[in-house]
PDB file of C-alpha atoms in Angstrom:
ATOM      1  CA  UNK E   1       0.013  -0.388   0.809  1.00  0.00           C
ATOM      2  CA  UNK E   2       2.487   2.265   0.869  1.00  0.00           C
ATOM      3  CA  UNK E   3       4.265   2.408  -2.260  1.00  0.00           C
ATOM      4  CA  UNK E   4       1.077   2.992  -3.832  1.00  0.00           C
ATOM      5  CA  UNK E   5       1.188   5.944  -1.131  1.00  0.00           C
ATOM      6  CA  UNK E   6       4.992   6.741  -2.845  1.00  0.00           C
ATOM      7  CA  UNK E   7       4.423   6.672  -6.966  1.00  0.00           C
ATOM      8  CA  UNK E   8       1.274   8.273  -7.225  1.00  0.00           C
ATOM      9  CA  UNK E   9       3.550  11.315  -5.092  1.00  0.00           C
ATOM     10  CA  UNK E  10       5.607  10.971  -7.019  1.00  0.00           C
ATOM     11  CA  UNK E  11       3.701  11.711  -9.881  1.00  0.00           C
ATOM     12  CA  UNK E  12       2.172  14.424  -8.585  1.00  0.00           C
ATOM     13  CA  UNK E  13       5.465  16.310  -8.136  1.00  0.00           C
ATOM     14  CA  UNK E  14       6.071  15.775 -12.265  1.00  0.00           C
ATOM     15  CA  UNK E  15       3.018  16.565 -13.126  1.00  0.00           C
ATOM     16  CA  UNK E  16       3.360  19.704 -10.855  1.00  0.00           C
ATOM     17  CA  UNK E  17       7.192  20.669 -12.792  1.00  0.00           C
ATOM     18  CA  UNK E  18       6.173  20.163 -15.726  1.00  0.00           C
ATOM     19  CA  UNK E  19       2.750  22.478 -15.481  1.00  0.00           C
ATOM     20  CA  UNK E  20       5.675  24.880 -13.877  1.00  0.00           C
ATOM     21  CA  UNK E  21       7.816  24.041 -16.873  1.00  0.00           C
ATOM     22  CA  UNK E  22       5.424  25.227 -18.659  1.00  0.00           C
ATOM     23  CA  UNK E  23       5.128  28.665 -17.999  1.00  0.00           C
ATOM     24  CA  UNK E  24       7.701  31.720 -19.536  1.00  0.00           C
ATOM     25  CA  UNK E  25      11.111  30.977 -18.735  1.00  0.00           C
ATOM     26  CA  UNK E  26      14.467  31.378 -20.694  1.00  0.00           C
ATOM     27  CA  UNK E  27      15.069  27.146 -22.288  1.00  0.00           C
ATOM     28  CA  UNK E  28      16.739  25.898 -25.015  1.00  0.00           C
ATOM     29  CA  UNK E  29      16.994  22.308 -24.607  1.00  0.00           C
ATOM     30  CA  UNK E  30      14.555  19.482 -25.942  1.00  0.00           C
ATOM     31  CA  UNK E  31      12.369  22.412 -27.471  1.00  0.00           C
ATOM     32  CA  UNK E  32      11.018  23.355 -30.997  1.00  0.00           C
ATOM     33  CA  UNK E  33      11.018  26.773 -32.503  1.00  0.00           C
ATOM     34  CA  UNK E  34       8.383  28.314 -32.313  1.00  0.00           C
ATOM     35  CA  UNK E  35       7.411  31.079 -35.600  1.00  0.00           C
ATOM     36  CA  UNK E  36       2.952  30.730 -36.547  1.00  0.00           C
ATOM     37  CA  UNK E  37       2.244  34.224 -38.454  1.00  0.00           C
ATOM     38  CA  UNK E  38      -2.178  35.541 -39.172  1.00  0.00           C
ATOM     39  CA  UNK E  39      -2.185  37.546 -40.989  1.00  0.00           C
ATOM     40  CA  UNK E  40      -5.952  39.344 -42.509  1.00  0.00           C
ATOM     41  CA  UNK E  41      -7.178  43.053 -44.305  1.00  0.00           C
ATOM     42  CA  UNK E  42      -7.811  45.101 -41.323  1.00  0.00           C
ATOM     43  CA  UNK E  43     -10.188  47.397 -43.432  1.00  0.00           C
ATOM     44  CA  UNK E  44     -14.294  47.834 -41.489  1.00  0.00           C
ATOM     45  CA  UNK E  45     -11.933  46.331 -38.018  1.00  0.00           C
ATOM     46  CA  UNK E  46     -13.422  48.818 -35.441  1.00  0.00           C
ATOM     47  CA  UNK E  47     -12.879  46.346 -31.650  1.00  0.00           C
ATOM     48  CA  UNK E  48      -9.734  44.622 -31.657  1.00  0.00           C
ATOM     49  CA  UNK E  49      -9.961  41.866 -28.383  1.00  0.00           C
ATOM     50  CA  UNK E  50      -6.967  40.812 -28.025  1.00  0.00           C
ATOM     51  CA  UNK E  51      -6.459  37.053 -24.682  1.00  0.00           C
ATOM     52  CA  UNK E  52      -3.100  35.094 -24.544  1.00  0.00           C
ATOM     53  CA  UNK E  53      -2.335  32.427 -21.210  1.00  0.00           C
ATOM     54  CA  UNK E  54       1.716  33.669 -20.130  1.00  0.00           C
ATOM     55  CA  UNK E  55       3.284  35.025 -22.862  1.00  0.00           C
ATOM     56  CA  UNK E  56       4.735  38.509 -23.641  1.00  0.00           C
ATOM     57  CA  UNK E  57       2.507  40.275 -26.118  1.00  0.00           C
ATOM     58  CA  UNK E  58       3.395  44.099 -27.709  1.00  0.00           C
ATOM     59  CA  UNK E  59       0.736  46.243 -30.205  1.00  0.00           C
ATOM     60  CA  UNK E  60       3.166  48.311 -32.649  1.00  0.00           C
ATOM     61  CA  UNK E  61       1.372  49.847 -35.540  1.00  0.00           C
ATOM     62  CA  UNK E  62       1.695  48.101 -39.183  1.00  0.00           C
ATOM     63  CA  UNK E  63       3.291  49.588 -42.248  1.00  0.00           C
ATOM     64  CA  UNK E  64       0.416  48.605 -44.548  1.00  0.00           C
ATOM     65  CA  UNK E  65      -3.368  47.732 -44.528  1.00  0.00           C
ATOM     66  CA  UNK E  66      -2.836  44.332 -42.933  1.00  0.00           C
ATOM     67  CA  UNK E  67      -2.784  43.333 -39.404  1.00  0.00           C
ATOM     68  CA  UNK E  68      -0.773  40.814 -38.124  1.00  0.00           C
ATOM     69  CA  UNK E  69       0.085  38.448 -35.853  1.00  0.00           C
ATOM     70  CA  UNK E  70       3.111  36.494 -34.653  1.00  0.00           C
ATOM     71  CA  UNK E  71       4.069  34.417 -32.023  1.00  0.00           C
ATOM     72  CA  UNK E  72       7.086  32.468 -31.880  1.00  0.00           C
ATOM     73  CA  UNK E  73       9.895  32.034 -29.368  1.00  0.00           C
ATOM     74  CA  UNK E  74      10.932  28.405 -28.514  1.00  0.00           C
ATOM     75  CA  UNK E  75       8.292  25.434 -26.771  1.00  0.00           C
ATOM     76  CA  UNK E  76       9.212  21.585 -25.595  1.00  0.00           C
ATOM     77  CA  UNK E  77       7.344  19.484 -28.924  1.00  0.00           C
ATOM     78  CA  UNK E  78       4.810  18.435 -27.108  1.00  0.00           C
ATOM     79  CA  UNK E  79       3.491  21.752 -26.244  1.00  0.00           C
ATOM     80  CA  UNK E  80       5.025  22.884 -29.224  1.00  0.00           C
ATOM     81  CA  UNK E  81       2.221  21.330 -31.562  1.00  0.00           C
ATOM     82  CA  UNK E  82      -0.574  22.157 -29.226  1.00  0.00           C
ATOM     83  CA  UNK E  83       0.111  25.464 -29.018  1.00  0.00           C
ATOM     84  CA  UNK E  84      -2.670  27.745 -32.209  1.00  0.00           C
ATOM     85  CA  UNK E  85      -2.666  31.388 -33.624  1.00  0.00           C
ATOM     86  CA  UNK E  86      -5.899  32.166 -34.494  1.00  0.00           C
ATOM     87  CA  UNK E  87      -7.007  36.135 -35.817  1.00  0.00           C
ATOM     88  CA  UNK E  88     -11.112  35.774 -35.671  1.00  0.00           C
ATOM     89  CA  UNK E  89     -13.365  38.388 -37.233  1.00  0.00           C
ATOM     90  CA  UNK E  90     -17.002  38.377 -36.046  1.00  0.00           C
ATOM     91  CA  UNK E  91     -18.698  42.069 -37.778  1.00  0.00           C
ATOM     92  CA  UNK E  92     -16.465  45.016 -36.233  1.00  0.00           C
ATOM     93  CA  UNK E  93     -14.552  42.990 -33.720  1.00  0.00           C
ATOM     94  CA  UNK E  94     -11.715  41.268 -34.395  1.00  0.00           C
ATOM     95  CA  UNK E  95      -9.690  37.919 -31.663  1.00  0.00           C
ATOM     96  CA  UNK E  96      -7.262  37.367 -31.370  1.00  0.00           C
ATOM     97  CA  UNK E  97      -6.509  34.196 -28.998  1.00  0.00           C
ATOM     98  CA  UNK E  98      -3.845  31.359 -28.495  1.00  0.00           C
ATOM     99  CA  UNK E  99      -5.441  27.990 -28.434  1.00  0.00           C
ATOM    100  CA  UNK E 100      -3.380  26.049 -25.265  1.00  0.00           C
ATOM    101  CA  UNK E 101      -4.733  22.501 -25.446  1.00  0.00           C
ATOM    102  CA  UNK E 102      -1.797  21.393 -23.196  1.00  0.00           C
ATOM    103  CA  UNK E 103      -3.888  21.614 -19.842  1.00  0.00           C
ATOM    104  CA  UNK E 104      -2.837  19.132 -17.453  1.00  0.00           C
ATOM    105  CA  UNK E 105       0.173  16.613 -18.154  1.00  0.00           C
ATOM    106  CA  UNK E 106       3.044  14.307 -16.532  1.00  0.00           C
ATOM    107  CA  UNK E 107       6.263  15.565 -17.775  1.00  0.00           C
ATOM    108  CA  UNK E 108       8.571  18.554 -18.169  1.00  0.00           C
ATOM    109  CA  UNK E 109       6.681  21.175 -20.861  1.00  0.00           C
ATOM    110  CA  UNK E 110       8.741  24.424 -21.111  1.00  0.00           C
ATOM    111  CA  UNK E 111       7.320  27.209 -23.241  1.00  0.00           C
ATOM    112  CA  UNK E 112       8.666  30.465 -24.213  1.00  0.00           C
ATOM    113  CA  UNK E 113       6.441  32.871 -26.449  1.00  0.00           C
ATOM    114  CA  UNK E 114       5.965  35.772 -27.583  1.00  0.00           C
ATOM    115  CA  UNK E 115       2.721  37.438 -28.964  1.00  0.00           C
ATOM    116  CA  UNK E 116       3.055  39.815 -31.417  1.00  0.00           C
ATOM    117  CA  UNK E 117       0.027  42.266 -32.701  1.00  0.00           C
ATOM    118  CA  UNK E 118       0.776  45.425 -36.318  1.00  0.00           C
ATOM    119  CA  UNK E 119      -1.897  47.167 -35.722  1.00  0.00           C
ATOM    120  CA  UNK E 120      -3.037  49.609 -39.104  1.00  0.00           C
ATOM    121  CA  UNK E 121      -3.475  52.727 -37.774  1.00  0.00           C
ATOM    122  CA  UNK E 122      -7.026  54.595 -36.838  1.00  0.00           C
ATOM    123  CA  UNK E 123      -8.527  55.261 -35.140  1.00  0.00           C
ATOM    124  CA  UNK E 124     -10.097  52.021 -32.792  1.00  0.00           C
ATOM    125  CA  UNK E 125     -13.510  52.043 -31.363  1.00  0.00           C
ATOM    126  CA  UNK E 126     -11.694  49.565 -28.288  1.00  0.00           C
ATOM    127  CA  UNK E 127      -8.741  47.480 -28.137  1.00  0.00           C
ATOM    128  CA  UNK E 128      -9.145  45.019 -24.876  1.00  0.00           C
ATOM    129  CA  UNK E 129      -6.026  43.324 -23.937  1.00  0.00           C
ATOM    130  CA  UNK E 130      -6.242  40.358 -21.695  1.00  0.00           C
ATOM    131  CA  UNK E 131      -3.953  38.419 -20.756  1.00  0.00           C
ATOM    132  CA  UNK E 132      -3.138  35.647 -17.941  1.00  0.00           C
ATOM    133  CA  UNK E 133       1.581  36.603 -16.964  1.00  0.00           C
ATOM    134  CA  UNK E 134       4.023  38.857 -18.979  1.00  0.00           C
ATOM    135  CA  UNK E 135       5.472  41.500 -19.419  1.00  0.00           C
ATOM    136  CA  UNK E 136       2.778  44.023 -22.178  1.00  0.00           C
ATOM    137  CA  UNK E 137       4.193  46.831 -24.438  1.00  0.00           C
ATOM    138  CA  UNK E 138       1.973  49.170 -26.018  1.00  0.00           C
ATOM    139  CA  UNK E 139       2.939  50.994 -28.661  1.00  0.00           C
ATOM    140  CA  UNK E 140       1.451  54.502 -30.650  1.00  0.00           C
ATOM    141  CA  UNK E 141      -1.918  53.019 -30.613  1.00  0.00           C
ATOM    142  CA  UNK E 142      -5.426  55.689 -31.288  1.00  0.00           C
ATOM    143  CA  UNK E 143      -8.842  53.509 -30.411  1.00  0.00           C
ATOM    144  CA  UNK E 144     -11.531  55.287 -27.833  1.00  0.00           C
ATOM    145  CA  UNK E 145     -11.225  53.411 -25.220  1.00  0.00           C
ATOM    146  CA  UNK E 146      -8.224  51.115 -24.330  1.00  0.00           C
ATOM    147  CA  UNK E 147      -8.507  48.433 -22.001  1.00  0.00           C
ATOM    148  CA  UNK E 148      -5.127  46.227 -20.260  1.00  0.00           C
ATOM    149  CA  UNK E 149      -5.693  43.412 -18.233  1.00  0.00           C
ATOM    150  CA  UNK E 150      -2.792  41.460 -16.286  1.00  0.00           C
ATOM    151  CA  UNK E 151      -2.234  39.032 -13.932  1.00  0.00           C
ATOM    152  CA  UNK E 152       1.176  39.822 -13.687  1.00  0.00           C
ATOM    153  CA  UNK E 153       3.943  41.345 -15.436  1.00  0.00           C
ATOM    154  CA  UNK E 154       5.451  45.140 -16.301  1.00  0.00           C
ATOM    155  CA  UNK E 155       3.525  46.960 -18.721  1.00  0.00           C
ATOM    156  CA  UNK E 156       4.527  49.567 -21.004  1.00  0.00           C
ATOM    157  CA  UNK E 157       2.699  51.671 -22.755  1.00  0.00           C
ATOM    158  CA  UNK E 158       4.545  54.699 -24.997  1.00  0.00           C
ATOM    159  CA  UNK E 159       2.475  57.901 -27.194  1.00  0.00           C
ATOM    160  CA  UNK E 160      -1.219  55.870 -26.759  1.00  0.00           C
ATOM    161  CA  UNK E 161      -4.221  58.075 -27.831  1.00  0.00           C
ATOM    162  CA  UNK E 162      -7.566  57.459 -26.520  1.00  0.00           C
ATOM    163  CA  UNK E 163     -11.271  59.199 -25.079  1.00  0.00           C
ATOM    164  CA  UNK E 164     -10.387  56.522 -22.199  1.00  0.00           C
ATOM    165  CA  UNK E 165      -7.684  54.175 -20.640  1.00  0.00           C
ATOM    166  CA  UNK E 166      -7.534  51.705 -18.095  1.00  0.00           C
ATOM    167  CA  UNK E 167      -4.822  49.366 -16.625  1.00  0.00           C
ATOM    168  CA  UNK E 168      -4.906  46.828 -13.806  1.00  0.00           C
ATOM    169  CA  UNK E 169      -2.430  43.742 -13.074  1.00  0.00           C
ATOM    170  CA  UNK E 170      -1.998  41.750 -10.316  1.00  0.00           C
ATOM    171  CA  UNK E 171       2.220  42.551 -10.072  1.00  0.00           C
ATOM    172  CA  UNK E 172       4.150  44.117 -11.512  1.00  0.00           C
ATOM    173  CA  UNK E 173       5.461  47.470 -12.282  1.00  0.00           C
ATOM    174  CA  UNK E 174       3.515  50.473 -14.765  1.00  0.00           C
ATOM    175  CA  UNK E 175       5.887  52.686 -17.728  1.00  0.00           C
ATOM    176  CA  UNK E 176       3.282  55.133 -19.056  1.00  0.00           C
ATOM    177  CA  UNK E 177       5.301  57.878 -21.585  1.00  0.00           C
ATOM    178  CA  UNK E 178       3.296  59.971 -23.811  1.00  0.00           C
ATOM    179  CA  UNK E 179      -0.464  59.422 -23.094  1.00  0.00           C
ATOM    180  CA  UNK E 180      -3.255  61.761 -24.551  1.00  0.00           C
ATOM    181  CA  UNK E 181      -6.745  60.314 -23.123  1.00  0.00           C
ATOM    182  CA  UNK E 182      -9.941  62.822 -23.233  1.00  0.00           C
ATOM    183  CA  UNK E 183     -11.768  61.306 -20.792  1.00  0.00           C
ATOM    184  CA  UNK E 184      -9.722  60.155 -18.012  1.00  0.00           C
ATOM    185  CA  UNK E 185      -7.118  57.140 -17.105  1.00  0.00           C
ATOM    186  CA  UNK E 186      -7.354  55.418 -14.586  1.00  0.00           C
ATOM    187  CA  UNK E 187      -3.722  53.520 -13.363  1.00  0.00           C
ATOM    188  CA  UNK E 188      -3.919  50.396 -11.510  1.00  0.00           C
ATOM    189  CA  UNK E 189      -1.583  48.411  -9.858  1.00  0.00           C
ATOM    190  CA  UNK E 190      -1.895  45.826  -6.856  1.00  0.00           C
ATOM    191  CA  UNK E 191       1.321  44.886  -6.356  1.00  0.00           C
ATOM    192  CA  UNK E 192       4.648  48.044  -8.118  1.00  0.00           C
ATOM    193  CA  UNK E 193       5.265  51.093  -9.919  1.00  0.00           C
ATOM    194  CA  UNK E 194       3.633  53.417 -11.392  1.00  0.00           C
ATOM    195  CA  UNK E 195       4.799  56.057 -13.539  1.00  0.00           C
ATOM    196  CA  UNK E 196       4.064  58.301 -15.645  1.00  0.00           C
ATOM    197  CA  UNK E 197       6.087  60.917 -17.946  1.00  0.00           C
ATOM    198  CA  UNK E 198       4.059  63.319 -20.046  1.00  0.00           C
ATOM    199  CA  UNK E 199       0.029  63.141 -19.056  1.00  0.00           C
ATOM    200  CA  UNK E 200      -2.417  64.877 -20.915  1.00  0.00           C
ATOM    201  CA  UNK E 201      -6.350  64.071 -19.491  1.00  0.00           C
ATOM    202  CA  UNK E 202      -9.152  65.680 -18.492  1.00  0.00           C
ATOM    203  CA  UNK E 203      -8.512  62.909 -15.120  1.00  0.00           C
ATOM    204  CA  UNK E 204      -6.009  60.598 -14.054  1.00  0.00           C
ATOM    205  CA  UNK E 205      -6.555  58.468 -11.312  1.00  0.00           C
ATOM    206  CA  UNK E 206      -3.359  55.821 -10.142  1.00  0.00           C
ATOM    207  CA  UNK E 207      -4.022  53.486  -7.205  1.00  0.00           C
ATOM    208  CA  UNK E 208      -1.478  51.182  -5.825  1.00  0.00           C
ATOM    209  CA  UNK E 209      -1.444  48.569  -3.285  1.00  0.00           C
ATOM    210  CA  UNK E 210       2.976  48.054  -2.178  1.00  0.00           C
ATOM    211  CA  UNK E 211       4.378  50.227  -5.446  1.00  0.00           C
ATOM    212  CA  UNK E 212       5.622  54.088  -5.225  1.00  0.00           C
ATOM    213  CA  UNK E 213       4.139  56.446  -8.210  1.00  0.00           C
ATOM    214  CA  UNK E 214       5.589  58.515  -9.287  1.00  0.00           C
ATOM    215  CA  UNK E 215       3.912  61.280 -11.781  1.00  0.00           C
ATOM    216  CA  UNK E 216       6.091  63.728 -14.391  1.00  0.00           C
ATOM    217  CA  UNK E 217       4.804  66.787 -16.457  1.00  0.00           C
ATOM    218  CA  UNK E 218       1.187  65.257 -15.665  1.00  0.00           C
ATOM    219  CA  UNK E 219      -1.734  67.954 -17.074  1.00  0.00           C
ATOM    220  CA  UNK E 220      -5.581  65.800 -15.496  1.00  0.00           C
ATOM    221  CA  UNK E 221      -6.354  65.894 -12.083  1.00  0.00           C
ATOM    222  CA  UNK E 222      -4.283  63.453 -10.501  1.00  0.00           C
ATOM    223  CA  UNK E 223      -6.495  61.543  -7.981  1.00  0.00           C
ATOM    224  CA  UNK E 224      -3.103  59.048  -6.778  1.00  0.00           C
ATOM    225  CA  UNK E 225      -3.336  56.413  -3.625  1.00  0.00           C
ATOM    226  CA  UNK E 226      -0.384  54.404  -2.298  1.00  0.00           C
ATOM    227  CA  UNK E 227      -1.049  51.938   0.204  1.00  0.00           C
ATOM    228  CA  UNK E 228       1.790  51.205   1.016  1.00  0.00           C
ATOM    229  CA  UNK E 229       4.556  53.701  -1.014  1.00  0.00           C
ATOM    230  CA  UNK E 230       5.735  57.124  -2.234  1.00  0.00           C
ATOM    231  CA  UNK E 231       3.775  59.736  -4.126  1.00  0.00           C
ATOM    232  CA  UNK E 232       5.756  61.842  -5.816  1.00  0.00           C
ATOM    233  CA  UNK E 233       4.565  63.943  -8.287  1.00  0.00           C
ATOM    234  CA  UNK E 234       6.535  67.082 -10.352  1.00  0.00           C
ATOM    235  CA  UNK E 235       4.757  69.761 -12.514  1.00  0.00           C
ATOM    236  CA  UNK E 236       6.226  72.413 -14.311  1.00  0.00           C
ATOM    237  CA  UNK E 237       2.257  74.830 -12.621  1.00  0.00           C
ATOM    238  CA  UNK E 238       0.382  72.738  -9.687  1.00  0.00           C
ATOM    239  CA  UNK E 239      -2.831  74.458 -11.630  1.00  0.00           C
ATOM    240  CA  UNK E 240      -5.088  71.647 -11.588  1.00  0.00           C
ATOM    241  CA  UNK E 241      -6.812  70.055  -9.095  1.00  0.00           C
ATOM    242  CA  UNK E 242      -4.681  67.490  -6.820  1.00  0.00           C
ATOM    243  CA  UNK E 243      -5.492  64.616  -3.700  1.00  0.00           C
ATOM    244  CA  UNK E 244      -3.686  62.618  -3.359  1.00  0.00           C
ATOM    245  CA  UNK E 245      -3.308  60.194   0.475  1.00  0.00           C
ATOM    246  CA  UNK E 246      -0.925  56.931   0.505  1.00  0.00           C
ATOM    247  CA  UNK E 247      -0.727  54.530   4.006  1.00  0.00           C
ATOM    248  CA  UNK E 248       2.778  54.686   5.032  1.00  0.00           C
ATOM    249  CA  UNK E 249       4.730  56.666   2.621  1.00  0.00           C
ATOM    250  CA  UNK E 250       5.955  60.364   1.692  1.00  0.00           C
ATOM    251  CA  UNK E 251       4.265  62.944  -0.776  1.00  0.00           C
ATOM    252  CA  UNK E 252       6.407  65.179  -2.548  1.00  0.00           C
ATOM    253  CA  UNK E 253       4.963  67.767  -4.450  1.00  0.00           C
ATOM    254  CA  UNK E 254       7.740  69.555  -6.638  1.00  0.00           C
ATOM    255  CA  UNK E 255       6.940  72.349  -9.227  1.00  0.00           C
ATOM    256  CA  UNK E 256       8.924  74.333 -11.958  1.00  0.00           C
ATOM    257  CA  UNK E 257       7.436  77.569 -10.733  1.00  0.00           C
ATOM    258  CA  UNK E 258       5.831  78.472  -6.930  1.00  0.00           C
ATOM    259  CA  UNK E 259       2.773  77.730  -7.314  1.00  0.00           C
ATOM    260  CA  UNK E 260       0.078  80.587  -7.960  1.00  0.00           C
ATOM    261  CA  UNK E 261      -3.617  80.291  -6.702  1.00  0.00           C
ATOM    262  CA  UNK E 262      -3.584  76.868  -4.862  1.00  0.00           C
ATOM    263  CA  UNK E 263      -4.481  76.212  -2.213  1.00  0.00           C
ATOM    264  CA  UNK E 264      -2.223  72.711  -0.505  1.00  0.00           C
ATOM    265  CA  UNK E 265      -3.851  71.211   3.164  1.00  0.00           C
ATOM    266  CA  UNK E 266      -2.225  68.478   4.777  1.00  0.00           C
ATOM    267  CA  UNK E 267      -3.272  65.647   7.316  1.00  0.00           C
ATOM    268  CA  UNK E 268      -1.058  62.842   8.614  1.00  0.00           C
ATOM    269  CA  UNK E 269      -0.836  60.300  11.452  1.00  0.00           C
ATOM    270  CA  UNK E 270       2.524  60.756  11.433  1.00  0.00           C
ATOM    271  CA  UNK E 271       4.532  63.760   9.044  1.00  0.00           C
ATOM    272  CA  UNK E 272       5.657  66.324   8.981  1.00  0.00           C
ATOM    273  CA  UNK E 273       5.316  69.106   6.502  1.00  0.00           C
ATOM    274  CA  UNK E 274       8.411  71.352   4.379  1.00  0.00           C
ATOM    275  CA  UNK E 275       7.674  72.978   2.633  1.00  0.00           C
ATOM    276  CA  UNK E 276      10.496  75.583   0.784  1.00  0.00           C
ATOM    277  CA  UNK E 277       8.481  78.479  -1.222  1.00  0.00           C
ATOM    278  CA  UNK E 278       8.544  82.303   0.340  1.00  0.00           C
ATOM    279  CA  UNK E 279       5.615  84.034   0.486  1.00  0.00           C
ATOM    280  CA  UNK E 280       2.803  81.725   0.786  1.00  0.00           C
ATOM    281  CA  UNK E 281       0.175  82.054   3.841  1.00  0.00           C
ATOM    282  CA  UNK E 282       0.274  79.349   5.912  1.00  0.00           C
ATOM    283  CA  UNK E 283      -1.905  77.828   8.680  1.00  0.00           C
ATOM    284  CA  UNK E 284      -3.567  75.178  10.752  1.00  0.00           C
ATOM    285  CA  UNK E 285      -7.114  74.606  10.931  1.00  0.00           C
ATOM    286  CA  UNK E 286      -9.924  74.201  13.662  1.00  0.00           C
ATOM    287  CA  UNK E 287      -8.898  69.525  12.026  1.00  0.00           C
ATOM    288  CA  UNK E 288      -5.861  70.524  12.711  1.00  0.00           C
ATOM    289  CA  UNK E 289      -4.355  70.059   8.801  1.00  0.00           C
ATOM    290  CA  UNK E 290      -1.385  72.233   7.814  1.00  0.00           C
ATOM    291  CA  UNK E 291      -2.984  74.504   5.211  1.00  0.00           C
ATOM    292  CA  UNK E 292      -0.831  76.171   2.533  1.00  0.00           C
ATOM    293  CA  UNK E 293      -2.363  79.032   0.032  1.00  0.00           C
ATOM    294  CA  UNK E 294      -0.687  80.557  -2.910  1.00  0.00           C
ATOM    295  CA  UNK E 295      -2.704  83.376  -4.471  1.00  0.00           C
ATOM    296  CA  UNK E 296      -6.278  83.239  -4.713  1.00  0.00           C
ATOM    297  CA  UNK E 297      -5.617  79.312  -3.240  1.00  0.00           C
ATOM    298  CA  UNK E 298      -8.987  78.350  -5.702  1.00  0.00           C
ATOM    299  CA  UNK E 299      -6.888  75.016  -6.606  1.00  0.00           C
ATOM    300  CA  UNK E 300      -7.846  72.054  -4.345  1.00  0.00           C
ATOM    301  CA  UNK E 301      -5.047  70.529  -3.426  1.00  0.00           C
ATOM    302  CA  UNK E 302      -5.553  68.035  -0.579  1.00  0.00           C
ATOM    303  CA  UNK E 303      -2.424  65.155   1.109  1.00  0.00           C
ATOM    304  CA  UNK E 304      -3.290  62.591   3.547  1.00  0.00           C
ATOM    305  CA  UNK E 305      -0.550  59.782   4.808  1.00  0.00           C
ATOM    306  CA  UNK E 306      -0.908  57.962   7.666  1.00  0.00           C
ATOM    307  CA  UNK E 307       2.696  58.181   8.427  1.00  0.00           C
ATOM    308  CA  UNK E 308       4.828  59.659   6.078  1.00  0.00           C
ATOM    309  CA  UNK E 309       5.929  63.149   5.811  1.00  0.00           C
ATOM    310  CA  UNK E 310       4.711  66.078   2.518  1.00  0.00           C
ATOM    311  CA  UNK E 311       7.487  68.092   0.992  1.00  0.00           C
ATOM    312  CA  UNK E 312       6.718  71.754  -1.263  1.00  0.00           C
ATOM    313  CA  UNK E 313       9.500  72.973  -3.963  1.00  0.00           C
ATOM    314  CA  UNK E 314      11.494  73.583  -6.494  1.00  0.00           C
ATOM    315  CA  UNK E 315      11.908  70.801  -9.136  1.00  0.00           C
TER     316      UNK E 315
END
């Protein structure tokens, strides 16, 4: 009886190793090259939905009017034969999927594959990218609505144009550069840093569970929340509403010029306010909050930290 138990345990362990081997890794021994390519004409396509498992995903502009998808990398022979890249059109919606028919197997099934999607340069109605684990890069894409949902992996967003944008990752760092969204941008990382370099929108909302938030050259009303991490804001001028909150982390607000008409309100469980600007009206209100009033004070800036300092000064 004990022998059967031992054999069963061995099979379970080997199976788990095989399942683990399906995740990304730089394995080449016993693997074979994967190179699958699909394409179709982009005329009439206004919505694109990408769903993939564990792989890096890159979405970039196409040099022509064709939509091109490429799956490349390496995998064990058994795994390679069960991977299939599919482009399926339903009306004006294009679905880009990867069929993975491996499931739970006994043995080692390594794979390391990447998906690259090239899109004709036009304004789409919607772009949705839904991945399990792996890095994602979106570059020079235009859509009324852009949605990115990831389990784990780093995200790079470059030169995107939209009406609204929502990015939600479980664990991983996020870097957004040169973003334009007429209505709103929402960036969320449960575990990881979020960095924005250049963004224009009506409203920017950034939330992290454990990670820092760094916002540079943002032209938008800003709401930032970091449960465990710092928030650093660097702007040319403080002329839009700001609402920042940290659980345990410091906040800095640095501007190229002294704020003209901002009213900064700071409250903290345990933290200090450091202001480097001259000619500002300082006071403590009836709720014990520190106040800095520049000019008319018409631009509201609210900062709250559980345990963290606020630093205000020159960039």
